[in-house]
Coordinates of C-alpha atoms and ligand atoms in Angstrom, one line a residue:
M1 CA 42.4 131.7 85.9
P2 CA 40.4 128.7 85.1
R3 CA 40.9 125.7 87.4
S4 CA 42.8 122.9 85.7
C5 CA 43.5 119.5 86.8
G6 CA 47.1 119.2 88.1
S7 CA 47.2 115.6 87.0
V8 CA 47.7 116.4 83.4
Q9 CA 50.2 119.1 84.1
N10 CA 52.1 116.7 86.3
Y11 CA 51.9 114.0 83.5
F12 CA 53.5 116.2 80.9
R13 CA 56.1 117.3 83.4
Q14 CA 57.0 113.7 84.3
V15 CA 57.1 112.5 80.7
D16 CA 60.0 114.8 80.1
F17 CA 62.4 113.5 82.8
Y18 CA 61.0 109.9 83.2
P19 CA 60.9 108.3 79.6
D20 CA 59.7 105.0 81.1
L21 CA 56.3 106.7 81.9
R22 CA 55.1 106.7 78.2
R23 CA 56.4 103.1 77.7
N24 CA 54.8 101.8 81.0
Q25 CA 51.6 103.6 80.0
A26 CA 51.6 102.0 76.5
V27 CA 52.1 98.5 78.0
L28 CA 49.3 99.0 80.4
E29 CA 47.0 100.4 77.6
G30 CA 47.7 97.3 75.6
M31 CA 46.8 95.0 78.4
T32 CA 43.7 97.1 79.3
I33 CA 42.4 96.7 75.8
A34 CA 43.3 93.1 75.6
S35 CA 41.6 92.5 78.9
A36 CA 38.4 94.3 77.7
R37 CA 38.4 92.4 74.4
Q38 CA 38.4 89.1 76.3
G39 CA 35.5 90.3 78.4
R40 CA 37.6 89.7 81.4
Q41 CA 36.7 91.3 84.7
G42 CA 40.1 92.1 85.7
R43 CA 41.4 91.8 89.2
Q44 CA 38.9 93.2 91.4
G45 CA 41.5 94.7 93.5
P46 CA 42.6 93.8 97.1
A47 CA 40.1 93.3 99.7
E48 CA 41.1 96.7 101.1
I49 CA 43.4 99.3 99.9
P50 CA 45.5 100.6 102.8
V51 CA 45.8 104.4 102.8
V52 CA 48.4 106.6 104.4
V53 CA 47.5 110.4 104.7
H54 CA 50.4 112.8 105.1
V55 CA 49.1 116.1 106.4
L56 CA 51.5 119.0 105.9
Y57 CA 50.6 122.2 107.7
R58 CA 52.0 125.7 108.4
A59 CA 48.9 127.1 109.8
E60 CA 47.3 125.1 112.6
T61 CA 44.0 125.2 110.8
D62 CA 45.5 123.1 108.0
N63 CA 46.4 120.4 110.6
L64 CA 43.2 118.5 109.8
S65 CA 41.5 116.6 112.5
D66 CA 41.5 112.7 112.5
E67 CA 37.8 113.0 112.0
Q68 CA 38.2 115.0 108.8
V69 CA 40.7 112.4 107.5
A70 CA 38.2 109.7 108.5
S71 CA 35.4 111.5 106.5
Q72 CA 37.5 111.3 103.4
I73 CA 38.0 107.5 103.7
E74 CA 34.2 107.3 104.2
V75 CA 33.6 109.2 100.9
L76 CA 36.1 107.0 99.0
N77 CA 34.3 103.9 100.3
E78 CA 30.9 105.2 99.2
D79 CA 32.0 106.5 95.8
F80 CA 34.1 103.4 95.0
A81 CA 31.2 101.2 96.0
G82 CA 28.4 103.1 94.4
T83 CA 26.7 103.6 97.8
N84 CA 26.8 107.4 97.7
D85 CA 23.4 108.9 98.4
D86 CA 23.5 111.2 95.4
I87 CA 24.0 108.5 92.9
K88 CA 20.2 108.8 92.6
N89 CA 20.9 112.1 90.7
V90 CA 22.2 110.2 87.6
P91 CA 19.7 110.9 84.7
P92 CA 17.6 107.9 83.9
I93 CA 19.1 107.6 80.4
F94 CA 22.6 107.1 82.0
V95 CA 21.5 104.8 84.8
D96 CA 22.4 101.5 82.9
R97 CA 26.0 102.4 82.6
V98 CA 26.7 103.3 86.1
G99 CA 29.6 101.2 87.3
N100 CA 30.5 99.9 90.7
P101 CA 34.3 99.6 91.3
G102 CA 33.7 97.5 94.4
L103 CA 36.8 98.9 96.1
R104 CA 37.3 99.4 99.8
F105 CA 39.8 101.8 101.5
A106 CA 41.1 102.0 105.1
L107 CA 43.6 104.0 106.9
A108 CA 46.7 101.7 107.2
T109 CA 46.9 100.0 110.6
T110 CA 50.6 99.1 110.2
D111 CA 53.6 101.1 108.8
P112 CA 56.0 99.8 106.3
S113 CA 58.1 98.1 109.0
G114 CA 55.0 96.3 110.3
A115 CA 54.6 98.5 113.4
P116 CA 51.1 99.5 114.5
A117 CA 50.1 102.9 113.0
T118 CA 47.2 105.3 112.6
G119 CA 47.7 105.7 108.8
I120 CA 48.1 109.5 109.4
T121 CA 51.3 111.4 109.5
R122 CA 51.7 115.1 110.3
R123 CA 54.5 117.5 109.7
K124 CA 54.7 121.2 110.5
I125 CA 56.3 122.9 107.6
T126 CA 57.4 126.5 106.7
T127 CA 56.4 126.4 103.1
P128 CA 53.3 128.6 102.4
S129 CA 52.2 126.4 99.5
F130 CA 53.5 123.9 97.0
G131 CA 53.3 123.7 93.2
V132 CA 52.7 120.7 91.0
D133 CA 56.3 119.5 91.4
D134 CA 56.2 116.7 94.0
R135 CA 58.2 118.6 96.6
M136 CA 55.6 117.7 99.2
K137 CA 56.6 114.1 98.6
A138 CA 60.1 114.0 100.1
E139 CA 61.4 115.2 103.5
S140 CA 64.4 116.6 101.9
T141 CA 62.3 119.1 99.8
G142 CA 60.1 120.2 102.7
G143 CA 57.5 117.4 102.6
T144 CA 57.0 113.8 103.8
D145 CA 58.5 110.7 102.4
P146 CA 55.9 108.1 101.0
W147 CA 55.3 104.8 102.5
D148 CA 56.1 101.9 100.1
T149 CA 54.0 103.1 97.1
A150 CA 53.6 99.7 95.7
R151 CA 51.6 98.6 98.8
Y152 CA 50.0 101.8 100.1
L153 CA 48.0 104.5 98.5
N154 CA 49.8 107.7 99.6
I155 CA 47.8 110.9 100.0
W156 CA 49.5 114.1 100.7
V157 CA 47.3 117.0 102.0
C158 CA 48.8 120.4 101.8
R159 CA 48.3 123.9 100.3
L160 CA 48.7 124.1 96.5
S161 CA 49.2 127.2 94.5
G162 CA 47.7 128.2 91.2
G163 CA 44.0 127.2 91.8
V164 CA 44.7 123.5 91.7
L165 CA 42.5 121.4 93.8
G166 CA 44.7 118.2 93.6
Y167 CA 46.8 116.1 91.3
A168 CA 47.6 112.5 90.8
Q169 CA 50.3 110.4 89.4
F170 CA 49.1 108.1 86.6
P171 CA 50.2 104.4 86.8
G172 CA 53.7 104.0 85.3
G173 CA 55.4 106.9 86.9
P174 CA 58.4 107.0 89.2
P175 CA 57.6 104.8 92.3
E176 CA 59.0 107.4 94.8
T177 CA 56.3 109.9 93.9
D178 CA 53.4 107.7 93.4
G179 CA 50.1 108.7 94.9
V180 CA 47.9 111.7 95.0
V181 CA 48.0 115.2 96.4
I182 CA 45.0 117.1 97.6
L183 CA 44.5 120.8 98.7
S184 CA 43.8 121.1 102.4
S185 CA 40.5 122.9 101.8
A186 CA 39.2 120.3 99.4
F187 CA 39.9 117.3 101.5
G188 CA 37.3 115.3 103.3
R189 CA 33.7 116.1 104.0
G190 CA 32.9 119.1 106.2
G191 CA 35.6 120.5 108.6
T192 CA 37.9 122.9 107.0
A193 CA 36.8 121.8 103.5
A194 CA 35.3 124.7 101.6
A195 CA 32.3 124.7 99.3
P196 CA 31.8 123.8 96.5
F197 CA 34.6 121.4 97.1
D198 CA 33.7 120.1 100.5
L199 CA 32.3 116.6 99.8
G200 CA 35.6 114.8 99.4
R201 CA 35.2 114.4 95.6
T202 CA 38.5 115.9 94.6
T203 CA 40.1 112.7 96.2
T204 CA 37.6 110.5 94.4
H205 CA 38.6 112.2 91.1
E206 CA 42.4 112.0 91.7
V207 CA 42.1 108.3 92.8
G208 CA 40.4 107.8 89.5
H209 CA 43.5 109.2 87.8
Y210 CA 45.8 107.1 90.0
L211 CA 43.8 104.1 88.7
N212 CA 44.4 105.2 85.1
L213 CA 41.2 107.1 84.3
S214 CA 41.5 110.2 82.0
H215 CA 39.2 113.2 82.0
I216 CA 36.0 112.4 80.0
W217 CA 37.1 114.8 77.2
G218 CA 40.5 113.1 76.9
E219 CA 43.9 114.7 77.8
A220 CA 44.7 116.9 74.7
R221 CA 46.0 120.3 75.9
V222 CA 43.7 121.9 73.5
P223 CA 40.2 120.3 73.5
T224 CA 38.7 118.7 70.4
C225 CA 35.7 116.6 69.9
T226 CA 37.7 113.5 68.7
D227 CA 40.1 113.3 71.7
T228 CA 39.0 110.4 73.8
D229 CA 39.4 108.9 77.3
S230 CA 39.6 105.4 75.9
V231 CA 36.3 104.5 77.6
D232 CA 33.6 103.6 75.2
D233 CA 30.5 104.3 77.5
T234 CA 31.5 107.9 78.2
P235 CA 30.3 110.1 75.3
N236 CA 32.9 112.3 73.7
Q237 CA 32.6 115.9 75.0
W238 CA 34.4 119.1 74.1
G239 CA 36.1 119.9 77.4
P240 CA 35.5 120.3 81.1
N241 CA 32.2 121.3 82.6
F242 CA 32.2 123.5 85.7
G243 CA 29.7 124.4 88.5
K244 CA 26.4 122.7 88.4
P245 CA 25.2 122.0 84.9
T246 CA 21.7 120.8 84.4
F247 CA 20.8 117.8 82.2
P248 CA 21.0 117.6 79.2
S249 CA 24.2 119.6 78.5
A250 CA 25.4 118.8 75.0
S251 CA 28.7 119.4 73.2
C252 CA 30.3 118.1 70.1
D253 CA 27.6 115.9 68.5
N254 CA 26.5 114.0 71.6
T255 CA 22.8 115.1 71.5
P256 CA 20.3 114.3 72.9
D257 CA 21.8 113.0 76.0
G258 CA 24.8 115.3 76.0
D259 CA 27.8 115.3 78.2
L260 CA 28.2 112.9 81.1
F261 CA 29.0 115.9 83.3
M262 CA 27.8 114.1 86.5
N263 CA 30.8 111.7 86.2
Y264 CA 33.7 112.0 88.8
M265 CA 36.1 112.6 85.9
D266 CA 34.6 115.9 84.9
Y267 CA 35.3 119.2 86.7
V268 CA 31.8 120.0 88.1
D269 CA 31.3 120.9 91.8
D270 CA 31.5 118.2 94.4
D271 CA 27.7 117.9 94.8
T272 CA 27.2 117.4 91.1
M273 CA 29.7 114.5 90.4
V274 CA 28.2 111.3 91.4
M275 CA 29.2 108.2 89.3
F276 CA 31.8 106.1 87.4
T277 CA 30.8 104.1 84.4
D278 CA 31.2 100.4 83.7
G279 CA 33.9 101.2 81.2
Q280 CA 35.8 103.3 83.7
V281 CA 35.5 100.4 86.2
A282 CA 37.0 98.0 83.8
R283 CA 39.8 100.4 83.1
M284 CA 40.4 100.8 86.9
H285 CA 40.5 97.1 87.5
A286 CA 42.9 96.5 84.7
A287 CA 45.2 99.2 86.3
L288 CA 45.0 97.4 89.6
E289 CA 45.7 94.0 88.1
F290 CA 48.6 95.0 85.8
S291 CA 50.2 98.1 87.2
R292 CA 49.4 98.0 90.9
P293 CA 49.4 94.3 91.8
D294 CA 50.9 94.7 95.2
L295 CA 48.5 97.3 96.6
G296 CA 47.3 95.9 99.9
L297 CA 49.6 93.0 100.0
A298 CA 51.8 92.2 103.0
P299 CA 55.5 93.0 102.6
A300 CA 57.4 90.5 100.5
D301 CA 58.8 87.6 102.5
P302 CA 62.4 87.3 101.4
D303 CA 62.2 83.5 101.8
D304 CA 59.2 83.3 99.5
V305 CA 60.9 83.3 96.1
P306 CA 58.5 82.3 93.4
A307 CA 59.5 79.7 90.8
P308 CA 61.8 81.3 88.2
R309 CA 59.3 80.8 85.3
A310 CA 56.4 82.3 87.1
R311 CA 58.5 85.1 88.3
R312 CA 59.9 86.0 84.9
K313 CA 56.4 86.1 83.5
R314 CA 55.0 88.4 86.1
T315 CA 57.9 90.8 85.9
A316 CA 57.5 91.1 82.1
A317 CA 53.8 91.6 82.4
R318 CA 53.9 94.5 84.8
P319 CA 54.5 98.0 83.9
Q320 CA 56.3 99.9 86.8
Ligands
LIG401 N1 42.4 118.2 89.8 C1 41.1 119.0 89.5 C2 41.3 120.4 89.7 O1 42.3 120.7 90.4 C3 40.1 118.3 90.3 C4 38.8 118.6 90.0 C5 37.9 117.9 91.0 N2 36.6 118.5 91.0 C6 35.9 118.5 92.1 N3 34.7 119.0 92.1 N4 36.3 118.2 93.3 O2 40.6 121.1 89.3
ZN402 ZN1 41.7 115.6 86.8
CA403 CA1 34.6 108.1 75.9

């Protein structure tokens, strides 16, 4: 069975029971386009995105060490700042479109109530593995409840069935399941992570979806050469690339440069995906600005009620 990204499966599953998702996505898409047209940089994001990692384990080996969790945060900080060593593998022809998201991540140091925390929760479970159905995201279904998804990036680490390495919820979905899920053996760098998915790139890829990036080839269930990721500087390509392609690797009519297979939003091995583009960065910044404005903010102070006008404007402008 070919590996497929759980995020798309999850999207079509959620569209069926959460009609707001399509509407919220359309609103965000409009703002993303308007923002690009105005040449706006978009909000760069908070100074630091607080992360909570929920480890769910049946076997003790899946109870990943704090070090392995820390290694994943390190990978995010490299990949989302363009400081990863292997960025030098970008073929020269693509170098000028390498984008730097300029984002920082850190394990949360306070929980939603404001108490000091490690940013890691651990729960021993009896479920052998989960499907792409969000059951890992609630205590009542055998998982762990999220921390306020508006303020924290929630990452659940668990076993997943069906060859799925991970899945994300796109912006605009139900708040109670917002975040990303990563297979225990594809989380972090080293430790129990298994080659060729042992460099933490599954999380980089899923956080890309969480910030509204599509796969390079688009999201159609049956690939075509015209489906698009709504990003101009990623060439259209037929479908996913796997393993370790060598440059150039063309599809559709994108010769001579070929597919941007070394991008985080393709399906290649961890050691072969090394970059985001400028267009993808603009899209992520728009998602942060318009759809995830409270990430990294302190809890709302109930006394701090904004002026009615400002408040009305902001609410209208924000897809859930
Ligand atoms: N969600 C995708 C999958 O399950 C992730 C692909 C990530 N690729 C990687 N090399 N880590 O296949
Ligand atoms: Zn994906
Ligand atoms: Ca494109």
